[in-house]
């Protein structure tokens, strides 16, 4: 399917690995002019090489911290008029909420709520004026099914979800959509980190915990990042213009909706 995206411009945050990289890869395959952003140069350069090798479309790279004003300005300098914005950030650390201090909560809010809102604020009016825009926030299945050990993530990402729901309604008439993608257990470094933390907290081996989580999913497997990237690219397409304000679970059926 031709998604009608060739020549569009996109900013993809936290795109050096995992789901952000997969989303950038899928957009590059569709002929999108992609700007990928991350904090670590060596990892971002590797992602750039992988995307170009797989798609023939070399993305531009920006070394930046999305939580800082300077970082966001650098991103927008590289792509002043994006048609597509993929908000993404590494999740805050897991743990018992009793051990978190105010600074931990503020850092989680900065990375997973306030920085995405700031980028949306800087880009959405241009999208509205051009009559095309796609904003996708990569959040977590924990927004719909909170996990106790992910307290910081639960709070910050739920705040972004509420904000996006209201914004989506006001932008829809201008062919600007705002959606949230809620990944479940995908085979990424983030998942491996969470599984290791769960193993420590339960005094079990990582292998035992990994197999238990895998087996508990109806699909009996972890998701592949390419599956996520393809879904993200579709949400950015011309064909997806009637999908907005949605929280779309991609989780192998672990948290099915009510019928």
mmCIF file with all atom_site columns, N, CA and C in Angstrom, residues 1 29 38 83 88 148 174 204 215 231 237:
data_model
loop_
_atom_site.group_PDB
_atom_site.id
_atom_site.type_symbol
_atom_site.label_atom_id
_atom_site.label_alt_id
_atom_site.label_comp_id
_atom_site.label_asym_id
_atom_site.label_entity_id
_atom_site.label_seq_id
_atom_site.pdbx_PDB_ins_code
_atom_site.Cartn_x
_atom_site.Cartn_y
_atom_site.Cartn_z
_atom_site.occupancy
_atom_site.B_iso_or_equiv
_atom_site.pdbx_formal_charge
_atom_site.auth_seq_id
_atom_site.auth_comp_id
_atom_site.auth_asym_id
_atom_site.auth_atom_id
_atom_site.pdbx_PDB_model_num
ATOM 1  N N  . UNK A 1 1   ? 0.838  -1.198  0.000  1.00 0.00 ? 1   UNK A N  1
ATOM 2  C CA . UNK A 1 1   ? 0.000  0.000   0.000  1.00 0.00 ? 1   UNK A CA 1
ATOM 3  C C  . UNK A 1 1   ? 0.870  1.245   0.000  1.00 0.00 ? 1   UNK A C  1
ATOM 4  N N  . UNK A 1 29  ? 10.995 4.227   4.580  1.00 0.00 ? 29  UNK A N  1
ATOM 5  C CA . UNK A 1 29  ? 10.603 3.327   3.484  1.00 0.00 ? 29  UNK A CA 1
ATOM 6  C C  . UNK A 1 29  ? 9.511  3.958   2.620  1.00 0.00 ? 29  UNK A C  1
ATOM 7  N N  . UNK A 1 38  ? 18.380 11.843  18.984 1.00 0.00 ? 38  UNK A N  1
ATOM 8  C CA . UNK A 1 38  ? 18.744 11.092  20.184 1.00 0.00 ? 38  UNK A CA 1
ATOM 9  C C  . UNK A 1 38  ? 19.897 11.820  20.868 1.00 0.00 ? 38  UNK A C  1
ATOM 10 N N  . UNK A 1 83  ? 5.687  17.753  8.872  1.00 0.00 ? 83  UNK A N  1
ATOM 11 C CA . UNK A 1 83  ? 4.323  17.270  8.641  1.00 0.00 ? 83  UNK A CA 1
ATOM 12 C C  . UNK A 1 83  ? 3.951  16.193  9.644  1.00 0.00 ? 83  UNK A C  1
ATOM 13 N N  . UNK A 1 88  ? 8.571  10.539  21.432 1.00 0.00 ? 88  UNK A N  1
ATOM 14 C CA . UNK A 1 88  ? 9.042  9.306   22.051 1.00 0.00 ? 88  UNK A CA 1
ATOM 15 C C  . UNK A 1 88  ? 10.149 9.675   23.023 1.00 0.00 ? 88  UNK A C  1
ATOM 16 N N  . UNK A 1 148 ? 2.444  -1.599  38.744 1.00 0.00 ? 148 UNK A N  1
ATOM 17 C CA . UNK A 1 148 ? 2.878  -0.990  40.001 1.00 0.00 ? 148 UNK A CA 1
ATOM 18 C C  . UNK A 1 148 ? 4.332  -0.523  39.952 1.00 0.00 ? 148 UNK A C  1
ATOM 19 N N  . UNK A 1 174 ? -8.880 20.203  10.580 1.00 0.00 ? 174 UNK A N  1
ATOM 20 C CA . UNK A 1 174 ? -7.813 20.747  9.738  1.00 0.00 ? 174 UNK A CA 1
ATOM 21 C C  . UNK A 1 174 ? -6.940 19.646  9.136  1.00 0.00 ? 174 UNK A C  1
ATOM 22 N N  . UNK A 1 204 ? 14.079 -13.831 41.434 1.00 0.00 ? 204 UNK A N  1
ATOM 23 C CA . UNK A 1 204 ? 14.084 -14.919 40.451 1.00 0.00 ? 204 UNK A CA 1
ATOM 24 C C  . UNK A 1 204 ? 15.079 -14.617 39.351 1.00 0.00 ? 204 UNK A C  1
ATOM 25 N N  . UNK A 1 215 ? 5.025  -16.165 28.027 1.00 0.00 ? 215 UNK A N  1
ATOM 26 C CA . UNK A 1 215 ? 3.961  -17.167 28.008 1.00 0.00 ? 215 UNK A CA 1
ATOM 27 C C  . UNK A 1 215 ? 2.608  -16.586 28.403 1.00 0.00 ? 215 UNK A C  1
ATOM 28 N N  . UNK A 1 231 ? 2.742  0.106   12.051 1.00 0.00 ? 231 UNK A N  1
ATOM 29 C CA . UNK A 1 231 ? 1.511  0.702   12.574 1.00 0.00 ? 231 UNK A CA 1
ATOM 30 C C  . UNK A 1 231 ? 1.652  2.217   12.706 1.00 0.00 ? 231 UNK A C  1
ATOM 31 N N  . UNK A 1 237 ? -0.373 8.164   7.668  1.00 0.00 ? 237 UNK A N  1
ATOM 32 C CA . UNK A 1 237 ? -0.721 8.144   6.251  1.00 0.00 ? 237 UNK A CA 1
ATOM 33 C C  . UNK A 1 237 ? -1.923 9.012   5.919  1.00 0.00 ? 237 UNK A C  1
#
